[in-house]
Amino acid sequence: MSHPEPAGVTVLGLGAMGSALAATLLDAGHDTTVWNRTPERAAALSTRGATAAPTIGAAVTAQPLVVAVLFDHASVHETLDPVIEQMRGSALVNLTTTTPNEARELATWAAGHGVRYLDGAIMATPPMIGGPGAAILYSGLREVFDDARPVLDRWADSTYDGADSGLASLFDLAMLSGMYSMFAGFLHGAAMAGSAGMSATEFAGRATPFLSAMTDSFAHFASVIDGGDYTVPGQQSLDFSDLSHIVRASEEQGVQPVPIAAVQELIGKQIAAGHGAEGFARIYESLRADSTEDAR
Ligand code: FVH
């Protein structure tokens, strides 16, 4: 049985992430063309077998699949605006972090020049690329996802989230929002314990098992939200969840209560609107996009 040749790919942007993606392709035998605004950054990959394109025009015409791993939305336009007409008929997979609307703008712009666009959001650090635990979300043209799948799967677990090009970015940033809020909560706790002399290392050792166990609550909150009934039995009520004592304790210790005060504010609004007997998950109603709540 014959196996198809690994597809040729151009990688634009050789920062930490672009270099990791290109190196993984080279290791897997793909014909890989690379380009970077600062050309010196292509040297290490050239040694490993990549072709360093001398110009952006040469880069985008060298292969039928072009992958952009640049800094931000503006840098994608700055790089590709001058050569977009040369890309007519190509597929562009953009792994540069953007907002959902920026991704949609790029999809419309690309389509206007006959370029088939797929947006991607990387949920991994550069050393994770090509190994277990790496995930990349995609949205946009399904045909690009399907055609490029043998390339995409070299890097990470690939998930297609739909035709709306903004969805990969949206789901990525939603998860990062959860992550950073959790990190801020941990750091606030470390500052509270630190006010009594506990090292952050000791606090991390003690907090990690507790916080990990608490993530089991996500599924319970989710079923209450999706069921739309915050009065179902077995929930911790908003009245019971009053966090003003944690805010006070933080202030007493001279620690800024900002992260926990933000949560307490959401709880307080729901209680003031008459929902104190309902479950903690009800603060979702203050946050969600199409909320008509007075407790916003
Ligand atoms: N590194 C990570 O852990 C995260 C994981 C999640 C996804 N991000 C996003 O991936 C994009 C690239 O990230 P990176 O880590 O490779 O970033 P840098 O090492 O800073 O490299 C940036 C590259 O972008 C080039 N660049 C910047 N501005 C421009 C521009 N105006 N025109 C052309 N190229 C530009 C830069 O080139 P140079 O400075 O070497 O000349 C680098 O190649 C990013 O969206 C992350 O959010 C990574």
Short mmCIF file of C-alpha atoms and ligand atoms in Angstrom, two decimals:
data_model
loop_
_atom_site.label_atom_id
_atom_site.label_comp_id
_atom_site.label_asym_id
_atom_site.label_seq_id
_atom_site.Cartn_x
_atom_site.Cartn_y
_atom_site.Cartn_z
CA MET A 1 0.00 0.00 0.00
CA SER A 2 1.46 3.40 -0.97
CA HIS A 3 1.30 6.35 1.39
CA PRO A 4 0.79 9.90 0.09
CA GLU A 5 3.76 12.24 0.33
CA PRO A 6 3.52 14.55 3.36
CA ALA A 7 2.05 17.86 2.16
CA GLY A 8 4.17 20.95 1.60
CA VAL A 9 3.60 23.82 4.04
CA THR A 10 4.77 27.41 4.41
CA VAL A 11 5.10 28.72 7.96
CA LEU A 12 5.10 32.52 8.38
CA GLY A 13 6.46 33.75 11.72
CA LEU A 14 9.31 31.99 13.46
CA GLY A 15 8.86 33.09 17.04
CA ALA A 16 8.74 30.44 19.75
CA MET A 17 5.48 28.94 18.47
CA GLY A 18 6.08 29.18 14.71
CA SER A 19 9.51 27.57 15.13
CA ALA A 20 8.04 24.70 17.15
CA LEU A 21 5.33 24.10 14.52
CA ALA A 22 7.82 24.19 11.65
CA ALA A 23 10.28 21.90 13.44
CA THR A 24 7.52 19.33 14.02
CA LEU A 25 6.66 19.35 10.31
CA LEU A 26 10.31 18.90 9.35
CA ASP A 27 10.63 15.95 11.74
CA ALA A 28 7.59 14.38 10.06
CA GLY A 29 9.08 14.78 6.57
CA HIS A 30 6.99 17.68 5.25
CA ASP A 31 8.50 19.95 2.61
CA THR A 32 8.58 23.09 4.77
CA THR A 33 9.15 26.65 3.63
CA VAL A 34 9.68 29.27 6.32
CA TRP A 35 9.69 33.04 6.43
CA ASN A 36 10.25 35.54 9.22
CA ARG A 37 10.28 39.34 9.27
CA THR A 38 13.71 39.14 10.91
CA PRO A 39 15.37 36.62 8.55
CA GLU A 40 18.09 35.47 11.00
CA ARG A 41 15.46 33.54 12.95
CA ALA A 42 15.15 31.08 10.05
CA ALA A 43 18.75 29.86 10.38
CA ALA A 44 18.17 27.02 12.86
CA LEU A 45 15.28 25.62 10.83
CA SER A 46 17.26 25.87 7.58
CA THR A 47 19.92 23.68 9.18
CA ARG A 48 17.20 21.10 9.86
CA GLY A 49 16.05 21.10 6.23
CA ALA A 50 13.58 23.98 5.88
CA THR A 51 13.71 26.26 2.85
CA ALA A 52 14.03 29.87 3.97
CA ALA A 53 12.07 32.04 1.53
CA PRO A 54 13.94 35.26 0.66
CA THR A 55 10.74 37.33 0.44
CA ILE A 56 7.18 37.10 1.72
CA GLY A 57 5.99 36.77 -1.89
CA ALA A 58 8.25 33.75 -2.44
CA ALA A 59 7.04 32.26 0.84
CA VAL A 60 3.31 32.42 0.11
CA THR A 61 3.67 31.04 -3.41
CA ALA A 62 6.03 28.19 -2.50
CA GLN A 63 3.34 25.88 -1.05
CA PRO A 64 -0.43 25.48 -1.39
CA LEU A 65 -0.92 25.66 2.39
CA VAL A 66 0.23 28.78 4.24
CA VAL A 67 0.25 28.89 8.05
CA ALA A 68 0.53 32.26 9.80
CA VAL A 69 1.90 32.29 13.36
CA LEU A 70 2.45 36.00 13.84
CA PHE A 71 2.11 38.32 16.81
CA ASP A 72 -1.41 39.72 16.45
CA HIS A 73 -4.18 40.64 14.02
CA ALA A 74 -2.38 43.80 12.85
CA SER A 75 0.80 41.87 12.06
CA VAL A 76 -1.16 39.42 9.87
CA HIS A 77 -2.42 42.31 7.74
CA GLU A 78 0.98 44.02 7.76
CA THR A 79 2.57 40.80 6.48
CA LEU A 80 -0.05 39.57 4.01
CA ASP A 81 -1.74 42.71 2.63
CA PRO A 82 1.08 43.28 0.09
CA VAL A 83 0.92 39.68 -1.23
CA ILE A 84 -2.68 38.59 -0.77
CA GLU A 85 -3.42 38.63 -4.51
CA GLN A 86 -0.54 36.19 -5.06
CA MET A 87 -2.28 33.79 -2.66
CA ARG A 88 -5.47 33.43 -4.74
CA GLY A 89 -6.44 29.73 -4.67
CA SER A 90 -4.27 28.95 -1.62
CA ALA A 91 -5.40 27.87 1.82
CA LEU A 92 -4.47 30.11 4.78
CA VAL A 93 -4.51 28.68 8.31
CA ASN A 94 -4.09 31.53 10.76
CA LEU A 95 -2.84 30.44 14.19
CA THR A 96 -2.10 33.98 15.34
CA THR A 97 -4.12 34.91 18.44
CA THR A 98 -6.94 37.32 17.58
CA THR A 99 -10.34 38.21 18.97
CA PRO A 100 -13.35 36.45 17.38
CA ASN A 101 -14.28 39.53 15.36
CA GLU A 102 -10.70 39.96 14.18
CA ALA A 103 -10.76 36.35 12.96
CA ARG A 104 -14.06 36.99 11.14
CA GLU A 105 -12.58 40.10 9.53
CA LEU A 106 -9.60 38.08 8.30
CA ALA A 107 -11.90 35.39 6.89
CA THR A 108 -13.94 37.96 4.94
CA TRP A 109 -10.81 39.71 3.72
CA ALA A 110 -9.21 36.42 2.63
CA ALA A 111 -12.39 35.26 0.83
CA GLY A 112 -12.48 38.60 -1.00
CA HIS A 113 -9.11 37.66 -2.51
CA GLY A 114 -9.99 34.03 -3.32
CA VAL A 115 -8.04 32.66 -0.35
CA ARG A 116 -9.60 29.78 1.59
CA TYR A 117 -9.40 30.66 5.30
CA LEU A 118 -9.29 28.56 8.45
CA ASP A 119 -8.74 30.15 11.83
CA GLY A 120 -6.96 28.32 14.64
CA ALA A 121 -6.39 28.85 18.35
CA ILE A 122 -3.49 27.04 19.98
CA MET A 123 -4.09 25.62 23.43
CA ALA A 124 -0.51 24.61 24.15
CA THR A 125 2.93 26.05 24.79
CA PRO A 126 5.71 25.60 22.20
CA PRO A 127 7.38 22.61 23.96
CA MET A 128 4.02 20.78 23.96
CA ILE A 129 3.64 20.90 20.16
CA GLY A 130 3.69 17.40 18.66
CA GLY A 131 3.29 15.78 22.07
CA PRO A 132 0.50 14.64 24.37
CA GLY A 133 -1.84 17.26 25.81
CA ALA A 134 -1.49 19.77 22.97
CA ALA A 135 -4.80 20.90 21.46
CA ILE A 136 -5.65 23.31 18.65
CA LEU A 137 -9.18 24.54 17.93
CA TYR A 138 -10.19 25.42 14.37
CA SER A 139 -13.13 27.20 12.75
CA GLY A 140 -13.84 28.50 9.28
CA LEU A 141 -13.91 26.59 6.00
CA ARG A 142 -14.48 22.90 6.71
CA GLU A 143 -12.82 21.86 3.43
CA VAL A 144 -9.57 23.52 4.53
CA PHE A 145 -9.71 21.70 7.87
CA ASP A 146 -10.34 18.35 6.16
CA ASP A 147 -7.67 18.85 3.47
CA ALA A 148 -5.05 20.08 5.95
CA ARG A 149 -5.83 17.50 8.62
CA PRO A 150 -2.71 15.36 7.96
CA VAL A 151 -0.64 18.50 8.66
CA LEU A 152 -2.72 19.82 11.56
CA ASP A 153 -2.67 16.48 13.38
CA ARG A 154 1.14 16.55 13.47
CA TRP A 155 0.96 19.36 16.00
CA ALA A 156 -1.86 18.57 18.38
CA ASP A 157 -5.33 17.14 18.83
CA SER A 158 -7.36 19.02 16.22
CA THR A 159 -10.97 20.06 16.90
CA TYR A 160 -13.23 21.68 14.30
CA ASP A 161 -15.69 24.09 15.95
CA GLY A 162 -17.77 25.22 12.98
CA ALA A 163 -17.99 27.46 9.94
CA ASP A 164 -17.99 30.74 11.91
CA SER A 165 -14.32 31.73 11.80
CA GLY A 166 -14.59 33.48 15.17
CA LEU A 167 -15.52 30.38 17.17
CA ALA A 168 -12.05 28.88 17.66
CA SER A 169 -10.85 32.17 19.08
CA LEU A 170 -13.98 32.58 21.20
CA PHE A 171 -13.73 29.13 22.80
CA ASP A 172 -9.98 29.52 23.34
CA LEU A 173 -10.38 32.91 25.01
CA ALA A 174 -13.33 31.64 27.08
CA MET A 175 -11.12 28.90 28.50
CA LEU A 176 -8.26 31.33 29.07
CA SER A 177 -10.69 33.62 30.92
CA GLY A 178 -11.48 30.74 33.28
CA MET A 179 -7.78 29.96 33.66
CA TYR A 180 -6.64 33.49 34.43
CA SER A 181 -9.50 34.10 36.88
CA MET A 182 -8.46 30.90 38.67
CA PHE A 183 -4.80 31.98 38.64
CA ALA A 184 -5.75 35.37 40.10
CA GLY A 185 -7.76 33.60 42.82
CA PHE A 186 -4.77 31.41 43.65
CA LEU A 187 -2.41 34.41 43.79
CA HIS A 188 -4.83 36.30 46.03
CA GLY A 189 -4.96 33.29 48.36
CA ALA A 190 -1.16 33.11 48.33
CA ALA A 191 -1.00 36.80 49.30
CA MET A 192 -3.43 36.18 52.19
CA ALA A 193 -1.42 33.22 53.50
CA GLY A 194 1.78 35.16 52.79
CA SER A 195 0.60 37.95 55.12
CA ALA A 196 1.14 35.44 57.95
CA GLY A 197 4.52 34.32 56.66
CA MET A 198 3.55 31.24 54.62
CA SER A 199 5.67 30.88 51.49
CA ALA A 200 3.89 30.81 48.16
CA THR A 201 5.45 27.38 47.59
CA GLU A 202 3.87 25.96 50.74
CA PHE A 203 0.54 27.57 49.87
CA ALA A 204 0.67 26.05 46.38
CA GLY A 205 1.31 22.61 47.87
CA ARG A 206 -1.70 22.96 50.16
CA ALA A 207 -4.04 24.68 47.72
CA THR A 208 -3.49 22.46 44.67
CA PRO A 209 -5.33 19.32 45.87
CA PHE A 210 -8.20 21.41 47.27
CA LEU A 211 -8.64 23.56 44.16
CA SER A 212 -8.31 20.51 41.87
CA ALA A 213 -11.09 18.75 43.78
CA MET A 214 -13.29 21.85 43.48
CA THR A 215 -13.23 21.67 39.69
CA ASP A 216 -15.72 18.79 40.01
CA SER A 217 -18.27 21.56 40.67
CA PHE A 218 -18.05 22.75 37.04
CA ALA A 219 -20.24 19.91 35.79
CA HIS A 220 -22.84 20.53 38.50
CA PHE A 221 -22.99 24.29 37.80
CA ALA A 222 -23.26 23.52 34.09
CA SER A 223 -26.22 21.17 34.53
CA VAL A 224 -28.06 23.78 36.63
CA ILE A 225 -27.37 26.53 34.05
CA ASP A 226 -28.42 24.35 31.11
CA GLY A 227 -31.53 23.22 33.02
CA GLY A 228 -32.43 26.88 33.60
CA ASP A 229 -33.68 26.26 37.16
CA TYR A 230 -31.56 27.76 39.92
CA THR A 231 -33.98 26.50 42.59
CA VAL A 232 -33.26 22.79 42.16
CA PRO A 233 -32.37 21.19 45.51
CA GLY A 234 -28.82 20.25 46.46
CA GLN A 235 -27.18 23.55 45.54
CA GLN A 236 -25.23 25.96 47.74
CA SER A 237 -27.45 29.05 47.93
CA LEU A 238 -26.29 32.57 47.16
CA ASP A 239 -27.20 33.62 50.73
CA PHE A 240 -24.91 30.87 52.03
CA SER A 241 -22.22 31.94 49.54
CA ASP A 242 -21.89 35.47 50.93
CA LEU A 243 -18.13 36.14 50.76
CA SER A 244 -17.96 39.43 52.65
CA HIS A 245 -16.04 37.70 55.49
CA ILE A 246 -13.30 36.72 53.01
CA VAL A 247 -13.16 40.30 51.70
CA ARG A 248 -12.92 41.60 55.29
CA ALA A 249 -10.27 39.05 56.24
CA SER A 250 -8.21 40.06 53.24
CA GLU A 251 -8.48 43.75 54.17
CA GLU A 252 -7.65 43.00 57.82
CA GLN A 253 -4.44 41.33 56.64
CA GLY A 254 -3.59 44.31 54.42
CA VAL A 255 -4.13 42.27 51.25
CA GLN A 256 -5.93 43.79 48.24
CA PRO A 257 -9.24 41.89 47.96
CA VAL A 258 -9.79 42.67 44.24
CA PRO A 259 -10.40 39.11 42.82
CA ILE A 260 -12.68 37.94 45.64
CA ALA A 261 -14.43 41.32 45.85
CA ALA A 262 -15.41 40.96 42.18
CA VAL A 263 -17.10 37.62 42.95
CA GLN A 264 -18.77 39.07 46.05
CA GLU A 265 -20.13 41.94 43.95
CA LEU A 266 -21.80 39.46 41.57
CA ILE A 267 -23.28 37.53 44.51
CA GLY A 268 -24.47 40.75 46.17
CA LYS A 269 -26.28 41.87 43.01
CA GLN A 270 -28.16 38.58 42.77
CA ILE A 271 -29.12 38.69 46.47
CA ALA A 272 -30.26 42.32 46.14
CA ALA A 273 -32.43 41.29 43.18
CA GLY A 274 -34.18 38.74 45.40
CA HIS A 275 -32.42 35.52 44.39
CA GLY A 276 -30.57 34.78 47.64
CA ALA A 277 -32.26 31.41 48.16
CA GLU A 278 -31.21 30.22 44.69
CA GLY A 279 -27.99 28.47 43.73
CA PHE A 280 -24.53 30.05 43.39
CA ALA A 281 -24.49 29.27 39.65
CA ARG A 282 -27.08 32.04 39.23
CA ILE A 283 -24.31 34.64 38.93
CA TYR A 284 -24.07 33.30 35.34
CA GLU A 285 -27.28 35.29 34.73
CA SER A 286 -25.46 38.54 35.60
CA LEU A 287 -22.70 37.71 33.13
CA ARG A 288 -24.29 36.14 30.06
CA ALA A 289 -24.53 38.06 26.80
CA ASP A 290 -28.30 38.20 26.32
CA SER A 291 -29.18 38.69 29.98
CA THR A 292 -32.25 40.79 30.77
CA GLU A 293 -31.51 40.64 34.50
CA ASP A 294 -31.67 43.74 36.65
CA ALA A 295 -28.81 42.13 38.64
CA ARG A 296 -26.11 43.02 36.11
N1 FVH B 1 3.95 30.99 22.88
C1 FVH B 1 2.83 30.53 23.45
O1 FVH B 1 2.88 29.81 24.44
C2 FVH B 1 1.46 30.89 22.93
C3 FVH B 1 0.49 29.74 22.98
C4 FVH B 1 -0.89 30.13 22.52
C5 FVH B 1 -0.84 30.83 21.17
N2 FVH B 1 0.15 31.89 21.14
C6 FVH B 1 0.06 32.76 19.98
O2 FVH B 1 0.88 32.33 18.91
C7 FVH B 1 1.32 33.49 18.17
C8 FVH B 1 2.84 33.44 18.06
O3 FVH B 1 3.36 33.34 19.35
P1 FVH B 1 4.93 33.21 19.61
O4 FVH B 1 5.09 32.59 20.95
O5 FVH B 1 5.62 32.56 18.49
O6 FVH B 1 5.33 34.76 19.69
P2 FVH B 1 6.76 35.44 19.51
O7 FVH B 1 7.84 34.50 19.95
O8 FVH B 1 6.67 36.76 20.19
O9 FVH B 1 6.92 35.66 17.94
C9 FVH B 1 6.11 36.58 17.27
C10 FVH B 1 6.33 36.43 15.78
O10 FVH B 1 5.55 37.44 15.10
C11 FVH B 1 6.45 38.18 14.27
N3 FVH B 1 5.94 39.54 14.13
C12 FVH B 1 5.58 40.38 15.12
N4 FVH B 1 5.12 41.53 14.59
C13 FVH B 1 5.20 41.42 13.26
C14 FVH B 1 4.88 42.27 12.16
N5 FVH B 1 4.36 43.49 12.37
N6 FVH B 1 5.09 41.82 10.93
C15 FVH B 1 5.61 40.58 10.71
N7 FVH B 1 5.95 39.71 11.70
C16 FVH B 1 5.74 40.14 12.95
C17 FVH B 1 7.78 38.11 14.93
O11 FVH B 1 8.76 38.40 13.97
P3 FVH B 1 10.21 39.01 14.39
O12 FVH B 1 9.98 39.93 15.57
O13 FVH B 1 11.05 37.85 14.76
O14 FVH B 1 10.69 39.72 13.21
C18 FVH B 1 7.79 36.64 15.38
O15 FVH B 1 8.08 35.80 14.30
C19 FVH B 1 0.84 34.72 18.93
O16 FVH B 1 -0.33 35.22 18.34
C20 FVH B 1 0.52 34.16 20.31
O17 FVH B 1 -0.48 34.88 20.98
C21 FVH B 1 1.49 31.48 21.53
#
